[in-house]
Amino acid sequence: MSKFSKKRGKASPAISTASLPDIIFMLLFFFMVVTVLRESELLVQVNTPQATELTKLEEKSLVNYIYIGRPTAKYVDIYGTSPRIQLADKFASEADIPLFIANFRQGVPENRRSSITSSLRVDGEVTMGIVQDVKTALRKAGQVKVNYSAKKRAGDL
Amino acid sequence: MARTRTRDRMNNEVNAGSMADIAFLLLIFFLVTTTILEDKGILVRLPPWSDEEPDIAKLKTRNVYSVLVNAQNQLLVRGEPKEVRDLREDTKEFILNPQRRDDLSESPRKAIISLKNDRGTSYETYLEVYNELRAAYSEIWDEQSNRQYGMDYESLPIANKRALRADFPLIISEAEPTNFGEE
């Protein structure tokens, strides 16, 4: 009995908040590290279609992106409204793809080059013609691992 | 007097109480701007480039499941119009051929899917169709894996996955599109 009462009498110190900043900083650093500030500004509108058979792309450093879509409102005056290809942060044509792929390969260690993936981020409204041209260009450039970027579809068709 | 007062103040500790607030502010900023950008999609391996078209005419017609998607986004499957939503079941029936019909594939190993589209086909439809064909195969793999090993395809060891994929190979042959409806 006496033991209990003693304990209760003694303790009610305020919880020290001194370590709170440290905890918050830890969270902060976590978010700073995982944050990817958009790697390239989009010049074309891309609204990827939905699909169910999705795979997640694992290594970011082995993925290059090819965007296809209609130019955004800002660029309609210069580039018109027909679908365009965007490589890195410039408008391009399929003739630029081999160079783009070759440049990307340069930056990847030799033993990893076979697992380079090209992610095609294509707007759903675009017709297959331009996509086909890009695919042909990729095949000619020897880049056969391709990802059709898509969003998760929840329900049935 | 004044001097001692300042000195006294210097000895005070910096108040760290607001540190948490500052950190919170930064935290919230990063929370808001973070888009944990994850890229998902349908991973495919394109055939390496060769100047000749692959010749599927040599194959028996019963083993080829031809899917045509035209510029109006309509489907023609083995000569008959079809809806995308029926494609998955139909493909599965073609591959497995449970009733041993003689117009469906001889065996899953010999089954080939031939996909052809117009240049005017919308990408969305193309991907939908491609997705359904993929889905048909992954459903087959799942069913077979459950039957043979009693677990889902995803949780199988790699060797078993390979064996299963060799028995039910996913072959989608894509022909050069025809020049219809290009904008």
XYZ file of C-alpha atoms in Angstrom:
340
model
C 0.000 0.000 0.000
C 2.567 2.461 1.114
C 4.579 1.777 -1.951
C 1.791 2.758 -4.264
C 0.878 5.936 -2.499
C 4.486 7.027 -2.448
C 4.845 6.647 -6.158
C 1.685 8.468 -6.934
C 2.613 11.318 -4.682
C 5.989 11.838 -6.188
C 5.446 11.833 -9.935
C 3.604 14.037 -12.217
C 6.337 15.830 -14.185
C 5.377 17.535 -17.417
C 6.320 15.525 -20.490
C 9.417 17.032 -21.907
C 8.795 18.483 -25.328
C 12.461 19.069 -25.940
C 12.706 16.141 -28.355
C 9.661 17.205 -30.331
C 11.680 19.270 -32.819
C 13.940 16.284 -33.395
C 11.012 14.058 -34.200
C 9.551 16.624 -36.539
C 12.922 17.122 -38.193
C 13.169 13.418 -38.757
C 9.804 13.446 -40.514
C 10.872 16.518 -42.416
C 14.018 14.854 -43.685
C 12.048 11.809 -44.689
C 9.746 13.890 -46.831
C 12.586 15.950 -48.220
C 14.294 12.787 -49.367
C 11.270 11.119 -50.954
C 10.040 14.284 -52.628
C 10.604 14.358 -56.339
C 10.128 17.840 -57.583
C 8.743 17.050 -61.024
C 11.677 16.018 -63.157
C 10.618 17.827 -66.269
C 8.004 20.394 -67.021
C 5.225 18.986 -69.145
C 4.794 20.706 -72.473
C 2.076 18.351 -73.598
C -1.155 17.295 -71.956
C -0.910 13.744 -70.763
C -3.849 11.966 -69.259
C -2.887 8.329 -69.235
C -5.606 5.717 -69.760
C -6.712 3.229 -67.150
C -5.719 -0.398 -67.008
C -5.617 -3.297 -64.587
C -2.534 -5.323 -65.446
C -0.061 -2.893 -63.995
C 3.513 -3.357 -62.962
C 5.345 -0.860 -60.877
C 8.537 0.532 -62.293
C 11.203 -0.114 -59.725
C 14.398 1.761 -60.395
C 13.878 5.383 -61.291
C 17.441 5.777 -62.504
C 16.855 3.193 -65.227
C 13.692 4.749 -66.594
C 13.450 7.390 -69.269
C 10.239 9.097 -70.153
C 8.682 9.824 -73.506
C 5.597 11.975 -73.425
C 3.059 12.100 -76.215
C 0.087 14.389 -76.225
C -1.357 17.631 -77.472
C 0.633 20.758 -76.614
C -0.610 22.566 -73.528
C -2.502 25.848 -73.912
C 0.720 27.821 -73.576
C 2.260 26.235 -76.658
C -0.767 25.904 -78.906
C 0.134 29.147 -80.721
C 3.542 27.860 -81.723
C 3.040 24.136 -82.072
C -0.629 23.779 -82.946
C -2.970 21.204 -81.507
C -1.899 17.988 -83.158
C -0.145 15.443 -80.900
C 3.530 15.942 -80.257
C 6.379 14.061 -78.685
C 8.222 15.489 -75.719
C 11.674 14.215 -74.805
C 13.288 15.526 -71.618
C 11.942 19.079 -71.574
C 11.753 19.822 -75.282
C 9.394 19.109 -78.128
C 10.894 16.517 -80.410
C 10.140 14.233 -83.308
C 10.649 10.522 -83.592
C 13.920 11.197 -85.410
C 15.354 12.499 -82.123
C 14.628 9.299 -80.246
C 17.779 7.328 -81.133
C 19.975 10.148 -79.842
C 17.857 10.526 -76.730
C 18.150 6.801 -75.981
C 21.882 6.780 -76.698
C 22.425 9.746 -74.391
C 20.471 8.069 -71.658
C 22.488 4.879 -72.040
C 25.700 6.846 -71.578
C 24.632 7.777 -68.090
C 23.918 4.233 -66.998
C 26.596 1.735 -65.902
C 27.258 -0.843 -68.567
C 25.995 -3.839 -66.634
C 22.634 -2.203 -66.015
C 21.975 -1.072 -69.559
C 19.870 -4.079 -70.480
C 17.300 -3.171 -67.845
C 16.685 0.350 -69.084
C 12.979 0.920 -69.537
C 11.313 3.555 -71.652
C 8.113 4.710 -70.102
C 5.628 5.951 -72.668
C 3.354 8.435 -71.032
C 0.749 8.843 -73.686
C -2.515 10.709 -73.586
C -5.522 8.435 -74.049
C -6.969 10.573 -76.841
C -3.912 10.375 -79.069
C -4.176 8.161 -82.121
C -1.935 5.162 -82.562
C -0.089 6.572 -85.580
C 2.330 8.672 -83.585
C 2.654 6.014 -80.905
C 3.494 3.480 -83.565
C 6.177 5.749 -84.985
C 7.725 6.066 -81.545
C 7.585 2.317 -81.014
C 9.258 1.722 -84.350
C 11.940 4.263 -83.537
C 12.539 2.590 -80.171
C 12.803 -0.817 -81.767
C 15.262 0.497 -84.308
C 17.276 2.046 -81.499
C 17.378 -1.327 -79.766
C 15.301 -0.149 -76.842
C 12.751 -2.934 -76.513
C 11.765 -2.691 -72.865
C 8.807 -0.387 -72.862
C 6.208 0.568 -70.326
C 2.805 1.850 -71.344
C 2.150 4.134 -68.449
C -1.391 3.826 -67.100
C -3.521 4.482 -64.081
C -5.131 1.847 -61.921
C -8.681 1.047 -62.864
C -10.867 0.088 -59.969
C -13.987 -1.488 -61.447
C -14.899 -3.442 -64.537
C -15.074 -2.065 -68.016
C 24.156 48.625 -15.275
C 22.996 48.408 -18.792
C 26.066 46.481 -19.742
C 25.574 43.798 -17.138
C 22.019 43.432 -18.278
C 23.026 42.644 -21.830
C 25.606 40.224 -20.590
C 22.962 38.504 -18.552
C 20.840 38.169 -21.605
C 23.700 36.665 -23.586
C 23.984 33.939 -21.015
C 20.399 32.963 -21.553
C 19.775 29.950 -23.700
C 18.189 30.420 -27.073
C 14.577 29.532 -26.765
C 14.140 26.337 -28.732
C 10.415 26.168 -28.195
C 9.600 27.614 -31.586
C 11.937 25.231 -33.341
C 9.160 22.683 -33.489
C 6.887 25.220 -35.133
C 9.434 26.059 -37.764
C 10.036 22.400 -38.441
C 6.301 21.823 -38.637
C 5.958 24.568 -41.171
C 8.652 23.047 -43.365
C 7.157 19.620 -42.868
C 3.761 20.775 -43.998
C 5.299 22.461 -47.021
C 6.968 19.241 -48.102
C 3.889 17.198 -47.303
C 1.881 19.364 -49.645
C 4.395 19.505 -52.469
C 5.281 15.815 -52.343
C 3.845 13.745 -55.088
C 5.348 10.379 -54.440
C 5.620 10.001 -58.144
C 5.130 6.373 -58.869
C 4.986 5.193 -62.380
C 2.857 2.206 -63.117
C 2.002 0.706 -66.407
C 1.879 -2.264 -68.683
C 5.386 -3.515 -69.187
C 6.015 -4.951 -72.623
C 8.996 -6.184 -74.528
C 8.874 -5.034 -78.121
C 10.225 -7.376 -80.755
C 13.666 -6.357 -81.982
C 13.617 -4.543 -85.274
C 13.814 -6.563 -88.448
C 12.968 -5.429 -91.923
C 10.732 -8.335 -92.710
C 7.255 -8.612 -91.356
C 6.716 -11.719 -89.268
C 4.721 -14.129 -91.310
C 1.786 -15.479 -89.419
C 0.216 -16.818 -92.575
C 2.244 -20.000 -92.096
C 0.470 -20.746 -88.869
C -2.734 -22.685 -88.776
C -5.690 -20.364 -88.622
C -7.124 -22.196 -85.665
C -4.095 -21.224 -83.583
C -4.232 -17.547 -84.383
C -6.507 -15.270 -82.441
C -6.645 -12.213 -84.589
C -7.818 -8.962 -83.112
C -8.339 -5.942 -85.321
C -9.073 -2.524 -83.935
C -10.169 0.007 -86.501
C -10.034 3.778 -86.577
C -13.557 3.952 -85.155
C -12.290 1.981 -82.163
C -14.385 -1.047 -83.091
C -13.160 -4.563 -82.606
C -13.105 -7.374 -85.094
C -12.113 -10.628 -83.453
C -11.580 -13.603 -85.758
C -13.858 -12.007 -88.303
C -16.655 -11.098 -85.944
C -17.392 -7.802 -84.238
C -16.980 -7.951 -80.487
C -17.139 -5.713 -77.444
C -14.007 -5.067 -75.421
C -15.671 -6.325 -72.269
C -16.237 -9.784 -73.786
C -12.696 -10.039 -75.020
C -11.136 -11.461 -71.880
C -13.419 -14.479 -71.542
C -13.303 -15.132 -75.249
C -9.513 -15.072 -75.272
C -9.370 -17.468 -72.363
C -11.696 -19.852 -74.099
C -9.576 -19.662 -77.216
C -6.342 -20.392 -75.386
C -7.546 -23.182 -73.140
C -10.110 -24.627 -75.510
C -11.841 -26.626 -72.773
C -14.330 -28.298 -75.108
C -11.622 -29.321 -77.576
C -13.370 -27.524 -80.386
C -11.540 -27.691 -83.643
C -11.744 -24.009 -84.429
C -9.943 -22.923 -81.253
C -6.287 -23.366 -80.410
C -4.753 -26.821 -80.524
C -2.947 -26.272 -77.260
C -2.100 -23.213 -75.158
C 1.512 -23.559 -76.272
C 0.547 -23.037 -79.875
C -1.900 -20.218 -79.329
C -0.848 -16.881 -80.750
C -2.595 -13.591 -80.487
C -2.280 -11.286 -83.425
C -3.130 -7.677 -82.791
C -3.525 -5.143 -85.502
C -4.742 -1.592 -85.373
C -5.164 1.422 -87.601
C -3.080 4.525 -87.270
C -6.301 6.252 -86.339
C -7.136 3.940 -83.430
C -7.158 5.845 -80.195
C -4.419 4.942 -77.762
C -6.963 4.441 -75.019
C -8.764 1.726 -76.948
C -5.530 0.105 -77.970
C -4.365 -0.062 -74.370
C -7.741 -1.328 -73.223
C -7.570 -4.170 -75.719
C -3.966 -4.916 -74.879
C -4.852 -4.892 -71.216
C -7.675 -7.377 -71.723
C -5.410 -9.747 -73.634
C -2.851 -9.522 -70.861
C -5.536 -9.978 -68.260
C -6.761 -13.146 -69.971
C -3.310 -14.639 -69.634
C -2.777 -13.540 -66.074
C -6.133 -15.060 -65.130
C -5.091 -18.299 -66.770
C -1.783 -18.262 -64.914
C -3.593 -17.644 -61.673
C -6.082 -20.443 -62.240
C -3.415 -22.915 -63.274
C -1.180 -21.978 -60.408
C -4.018 -22.475 -57.971
C -4.792 -25.818 -59.492
C -1.223 -27.087 -59.659
C 0.414 -25.542 -56.626
C -2.505 -24.365 -54.557
C -1.433 -20.757 -54.409
C -1.657 -17.548 -56.362
C 0.635 -16.945 -59.293
C 2.139 -13.916 -57.574
C 3.409 -15.931 -54.616
C 4.945 -18.725 -56.694
C 8.719 -19.173 -56.734
C 10.340 -17.894 -59.897
C 11.143 -21.358 -61.286
C 7.496 -22.373 -61.089
C 6.403 -19.118 -62.655
C 8.731 -19.773 -65.554
C 7.415 -23.279 -66.007
C 3.872 -22.011 -65.976
C 4.670 -19.278 -68.452
C 6.310 -21.800 -70.736
C 3.151 -23.907 -70.702
C 0.934 -20.915 -71.350
C 3.184 -18.550 -73.250
C 1.980 -15.025 -73.775
C 2.619 -14.234 -77.398
C 1.093 -11.103 -78.800
C 2.225 -10.422 -82.299
C 1.614 -6.909 -83.487
C 1.406 -6.130 -87.143
C 2.242 -2.786 -88.646
C -0.887 -0.673 -88.503
C -2.804 0.249 -91.584
C -2.923 3.879 -92.578
C -6.499 4.702 -91.764
C -7.847 7.662 -89.918
C -4.549 9.341 -89.113
C -5.219 12.913 -88.123
